[in-house]
PDB file of C-alpha atoms and ligand atoms in Angstrom:
ATOM      1  CA  MET N   1     129.414  99.271  69.501  1.00 86.00           C
ATOM      2  CA  ASP N   2     127.265 102.331  68.935  1.00 91.00           C
ATOM      3  CA  LYS N   3     127.588 105.170  71.483  1.00 92.00           C
ATOM      4  CA  TYR N   4     123.917 105.239  72.183  1.00 94.00           C
ATOM      5  CA  GLU N   5     123.909 101.366  72.982  1.00 95.00           C
ATOM      6  CA  LEU N   6     126.975 102.351  75.336  1.00 95.00           C
ATOM      7  CA  ARG N   7     124.864 104.903  77.124  1.00 96.00           C
ATOM      8  CA  ILE N   8     121.974 102.524  77.498  1.00 96.00           C
ATOM      9  CA  LEU N   9     124.148  99.892  78.878  1.00 96.00           C
ATOM     10  CA  ALA N  10     125.772 102.334  81.290  1.00 97.00           C
ATOM     11  CA  PHE N  11     122.377 103.837  82.425  1.00 97.00           C
ATOM     12  CA  THR N  12     120.964 100.313  82.898  1.00 97.00           C
ATOM     13  CA  GLY N  13     124.190  99.484  84.906  1.00 97.00           C
ATOM     14  CA  VAL N  14     123.445 102.355  87.178  1.00 98.00           C
ATOM     15  CA  ILE N  15     120.035 101.577  87.565  1.00 97.00           C
ATOM     16  CA  LEU N  16     120.739  97.902  88.537  1.00 97.00           C
ATOM     17  CA  VAL N  17     123.519  99.190  91.291  1.00 98.00           C
ATOM     18  CA  ILE N  18     120.725 101.628  92.547  1.00 97.00           C
ATOM     19  CA  PHE N  19     118.366  98.568  92.978  1.00 96.00           C
ATOM     20  CA  LEU N  20     120.756  96.556  94.564  1.00 95.00           C
ATOM     21  CA  VAL N  21     121.814  99.075  97.130  1.00 95.00           C
ATOM     22  CA  SER N  22     118.257  99.889  97.722  1.00 92.00           C
ATOM     23  CA  VAL N  23     117.445  96.152  98.358  1.00 87.00           C
ATOM     24  CA  LEU N  24     120.372  95.549 100.708  1.00 88.00           C
ATOM     25  CA  ARG N  25     119.785  98.835 102.650  1.00 89.00           C
ATOM     26  CA  ALA N  26     115.864  97.608 103.255  1.00 82.00           C
ATOM     27  CA  VAL N  27     117.187  94.384 104.370  1.00 78.00           C
ATOM     28  CA  ASN N  28     119.459  95.954 106.920  1.00 81.00           C
ATOM     29  CA  LYS N  29     117.222  98.672 107.790  1.00 80.00           C
ATOM     30  CA  TYR N  30     114.194  96.535 108.687  1.00 72.00           C
ATOM     31  CA  ALA N  31     116.172  93.597 109.724  1.00 66.00           C
ATOM     32  CA  ILE N  32     114.117  91.389 107.255  1.00 66.00           C
ATOM     33  CA  ASP N  33     115.041  87.742 107.118  1.00 67.00           C
ATOM     34  CA  LEU N  34     115.488  86.669 103.557  1.00 70.00           C
ATOM     35  CA  PRO N  35     114.005  83.410 102.744  1.00 74.00           C
ATOM     36  CA  GLU N  36     116.728  80.561 102.264  1.00 78.00           C
ATOM     37  CA  CYS N  37     116.609  77.892  99.843  1.00 80.00           C
ATOM     38  CA  ILE N  38     117.849  74.665 101.293  1.00 82.00           C
ATOM     39  CA  PRO N  39     118.763  71.304  99.935  1.00 83.00           C
ATOM     40  CA  TYR N  40     115.846  69.144  99.031  1.00 83.00           C
ATOM     41  CA  ASP N  41     115.282  66.486 101.624  1.00 84.00           C
ATOM     42  CA  GLU N  42     112.173  64.325 101.582  1.00 86.00           C
ATOM     43  CA  SER N  43     111.974  64.505 105.505  1.00 87.00           C
ATOM     44  CA  PHE N  44     111.072  68.253 105.326  1.00 88.00           C
ATOM     45  CA  THR N  45     107.748  67.566 103.395  1.00 91.00           C
ATOM     46  CA  GLU N  46     106.098  65.620 106.154  1.00 93.00           C
ATOM     47  CA  PRO N  47     104.043  68.081 108.222  1.00 95.00           C
ATOM     48  CA  GLN N  48     105.034  68.746 111.612  1.00 95.00           C
ATOM     49  CA  ILE N  49     105.763  70.831 114.503  1.00 96.00           C
ATOM     50  CA  LYS N  50     108.835  70.409 116.782  1.00 95.00           C
ATOM     51  CA  GLN N  51     109.927  72.286 119.778  1.00 94.00           C
ATOM     52  CA  ILE N  52     113.647  72.578 119.735  1.00 94.00           C
ATOM     53  CA  ASP N  53     113.793  74.357 123.010  1.00 93.00           C
ATOM     54  CA  ASP N  54     111.875  76.857 125.348  1.00 89.00           C
ATOM     55  CA  ASN N  55     111.269  79.283 122.701  1.00 91.00           C
ATOM     56  CA  LEU N  56     112.624  77.798 119.499  1.00 96.00           C
ATOM     57  CA  TYR N  57     110.273  75.903 117.095  1.00 96.00           C
ATOM     58  CA  GLN N  58     110.604  74.152 113.698  1.00 96.00           C
ATOM     59  CA  VAL N  59     107.277  73.747 111.397  1.00 96.00           C
ATOM     60  CA  PHE N  60     107.515  71.551 108.488  1.00 96.00           C
ATOM     61  CA  VAL N  61     104.534  73.191 106.099  1.00 97.00           C
ATOM     62  CA  LYS N  62     103.231  71.252 103.353  1.00 96.00           C
ATOM     63  CA  SER N  63     101.337  73.348 100.890  1.00 96.00           C
ATOM     64  CA  GLN N  64      99.141  71.522  98.364  1.00 96.00           C
ATOM     65  CA  MET N  65      95.812  72.487  96.558  1.00 95.00           C
ATOM     66  CA  TRP N  66      94.415  74.017  98.568  1.00 95.00           C
ATOM     67  CA  SER N  67      95.488  73.992 102.102  1.00 96.00           C
ATOM     68  CA  PHE N  68      98.572  74.074 104.271  1.00 97.00           C
ATOM     69  CA  GLU N  69      99.341  71.432 106.827  1.00 95.00           C
ATOM     70  CA  PRO N  70      99.498  72.050 109.504  1.00 95.00           C
ATOM     71  CA  SER N  71      96.590  74.380 109.194  1.00 95.00           C
ATOM     72  CA  GLU N  72      96.613  75.713 112.805  1.00 96.00           C
ATOM     73  CA  MET N  73      99.563  76.276 114.883  1.00 95.00           C
ATOM     74  CA  TYR N  74      99.799  77.409 118.436  1.00 95.00           C
ATOM     75  CA  PHE N  75     102.949  79.158 120.018  1.00 95.00           C
ATOM     76  CA  PRO N  76     103.800  80.764 123.248  1.00 94.00           C
ATOM     77  CA  VAL N  77     104.494  84.418 123.236  1.00 94.00           C
ATOM     78  CA  GLY N  78     108.138  84.973 122.444  1.00 92.00           C
ATOM     79  CA  ALA N  79     108.386  81.930 120.083  1.00 94.00           C
ATOM     80  CA  GLU N  80     110.929  81.930 117.523  1.00 94.00           C
ATOM     81  CA  VAL N  81     109.565  79.662 114.697  1.00 95.00           C
ATOM     82  CA  ASP N  82     111.711  78.395 111.570  1.00 94.00           C
ATOM     83  CA  PHE N  83     109.147  77.600 108.899  1.00 95.00           C
ATOM     84  CA  TYR N  84     110.203  75.006 106.382  1.00 95.00           C
ATOM     85  CA  LEU N  85     108.031  75.093 103.472  1.00 95.00           C
ATOM     86  CA  SER N  86     107.328  72.539 100.697  1.00 95.00           C
ATOM     87  CA  SER N  87     104.663  72.065  98.025  1.00 95.00           C
ATOM     88  CA  SER N  88     103.376  68.782  96.907  1.00 94.00           C
ATOM     89  CA  ASP N  89     101.717  69.952  93.338  1.00 94.00           C
ATOM     90  CA  VAL N  90     102.164  73.441  92.219  1.00 95.00           C
ATOM     91  CA  VAL N  91     103.747  76.603  93.130  1.00 96.00           C
ATOM     92  CA  HIS N  92     102.060  78.223  95.988  1.00 97.00           C
ATOM     93  CA  GLY N  93     102.755  81.261  98.283  1.00 96.00           C
ATOM     94  CA  PHE N  94     103.064  81.566 102.143  1.00 96.00           C
ATOM     95  CA  HIS N  95     102.568  85.110 103.487  1.00 96.00           C
ATOM     96  CA  ILE N  96     102.130  86.010 106.904  1.00 94.00           C
ATOM     97  CA  ALA N  97     101.298  89.772 106.475  1.00 88.00           C
ATOM     98  CA  GLN N  98     101.523  90.693 110.090  1.00 90.00           C
ATOM     99  CA  LYS N  99     105.311  89.609 110.251  1.00 88.00           C
ATOM    100  CA  GLY N 100     106.337  90.577 106.811  1.00 87.00           C
ATOM    101  CA  LEU N 101     107.199  87.351 105.947  1.00 90.00           C
ATOM    102  CA  ASN N 102     106.735  86.128 102.108  1.00 91.00           C
ATOM    103  CA  MET N 103     107.926  82.778 100.495  1.00 92.00           C
ATOM    104  CA  MET N 104     106.945  80.665  97.791  1.00 94.00           C
ATOM    105  CA  ALA N 105     106.327  77.040  98.169  1.00 94.00           C
ATOM    106  CA  VAL N 106     107.947  75.320  94.969  1.00 93.00           C
ATOM    107  CA  PRO N 107     107.616  71.706  94.268  1.00 93.00           C
ATOM    108  CA  GLY N 108     110.893  69.931  94.495  1.00 91.00           C
ATOM    109  CA  GLY N 109     112.270  72.728  96.853  1.00 91.00           C
ATOM    110  CA  ILE N 110     112.405  73.542 100.395  1.00 93.00           C
ATOM    111  CA  ASN N 111     112.341  77.216 101.413  1.00 93.00           C
ATOM    112  CA  LYS N 112     112.928  78.559 105.036  1.00 93.00           C
ATOM    113  CA  ALA N 113     112.449  81.622 107.022  1.00 92.00           C
ATOM    114  CA  THR N 114     112.070  82.524 110.522  1.00 92.00           C
ATOM    115  CA  ALA N 115     109.774  84.673 112.278  1.00 92.00           C
ATOM    116  CA  LYS N 116     109.540  85.769 116.099  1.00 93.00           C
ATOM    117  CA  PHE N 117     106.245  86.267 117.751  1.00 93.00           C
ATOM    118  CA  ASP N 118     106.544  88.796 120.711  1.00 93.00           C
ATOM    119  CA  GLU N 119     102.729  89.799 120.346  1.00 92.00           C
ATOM    120  CA  PRO N 120      99.695  87.629 121.268  1.00 94.00           C
ATOM    121  CA  GLY N 121      97.384  87.428 118.514  1.00 94.00           C
ATOM    122  CA  VAL N 122      95.908  85.368 115.748  1.00 96.00           C
ATOM    123  CA  TYR N 123      98.490  85.603 112.774  1.00 96.00           C
ATOM    124  CA  GLU N 124      96.762  84.685 109.412  1.00 97.00           C
ATOM    125  CA  ILE N 125      98.881  82.664 106.765  1.00 97.00           C
ATOM    126  CA  VAL N 126      97.556  83.113 103.183  1.00 97.00           C
ATOM    127  CA  CYS N 127      98.570  81.601  99.652  1.00 97.00           C
ATOM    128  CA  HIS N 128      99.574  84.738  97.500  1.00 95.00           C
ATOM    129  CA  GLU N 129     100.256  82.743  94.333  1.00 95.00           C
ATOM    130  CA  TYR N 130      97.327  81.991  92.047  1.00 96.00           C
ATOM    131  CA  CYS N 131      97.327  78.065  92.223  1.00 95.00           C
ATOM    132  CA  GLY N 132      94.008  77.004  90.804  1.00 94.00           C
ATOM    133  CA  SER N 133      90.129  77.363  91.368  1.00 95.00           C
ATOM    134  CA  GLY N 134      90.533  76.901  95.149  1.00 94.00           C
ATOM    135  CA  HIS N 135      93.294  79.453  95.674  1.00 96.00           C
ATOM    136  CA  GLN N 136      91.268  82.009  97.712  1.00 95.00           C
ATOM    137  CA  HIS N 137      90.297  79.318 100.282  1.00 95.00           C
ATOM    138  CA  MET N 138      94.015  78.329 101.006  1.00 96.00           C
ATOM    139  CA  ARG N 139      95.018  79.695 104.239  1.00 96.00           C
ATOM    140  CA  ALA N 140      96.198  78.668 107.687  1.00 97.00           C
ATOM    141  CA  GLU N 141      96.383  80.402 111.219  1.00 96.00           C
ATOM    142  CA  ILE N 142      99.041  80.725 114.056  1.00 96.00           C
ATOM    143  CA  ILE N 143      97.604  81.500 117.422  1.00 96.00           C
ATOM    144  CA  VAL N 144     100.028  83.052 119.708  1.00 95.00           C
ATOM    145  CA  ASN N 145      99.194  83.288 123.420  1.00 91.00           C
ATOM    146  CA  TYR N 146     100.814  83.513 126.881  1.00 83.00           C
ATOM    147  CA  PRO N 147     101.808  80.159 128.273  1.00 76.00           C
ATOM    148  CA  ASN N 148      99.436  78.654 131.121  1.00 67.00           C
ATOM    149  CA  GLN N 149     101.124  79.325 134.636  1.00 58.00           C
ATOM    150  CA  GLN N 150     101.210  76.027 136.348  1.00 53.00           C
TER     151      GLN N 150
HETATM  152 CU1  CUA H 201      98.130  78.185  96.920  1.00 79.63          CU
HETATM  153 CU2  CUA H 201      97.259  80.073  95.762  1.00 79.63          CU
END
């Protein structure tokens, strides 16, 4: 092998290691929850919101041209929400900017990520993968508020 090829390979290897270390440091420093790919199961594709205990929720979000189901979700302040994301047609995105949460909805796959909502407010979900002529209308909302006191 030519010595220049070896140098380029070594240089590429060093760059790859730097990128990998940077990503791992960022994940650690900002406590980023990396999305998980979980085994496909039809039951995750039925849109629903389940309350598991006082503060823990599971949401099965179905993406399709050009909407998310459920499109409105209400949680109390302090809720921790596991999002299970599926797509019934093409690749979509799922982005909650205020939470730094970013997933892809891939047909035939289920992706999962968790977010904790410690502040009241309206959290917008947008599709950030171009998915056709209605892409810019594809959005949903999470409304987080203090629970009613009885
Ligand atoms: Cu769905 Cu863009």
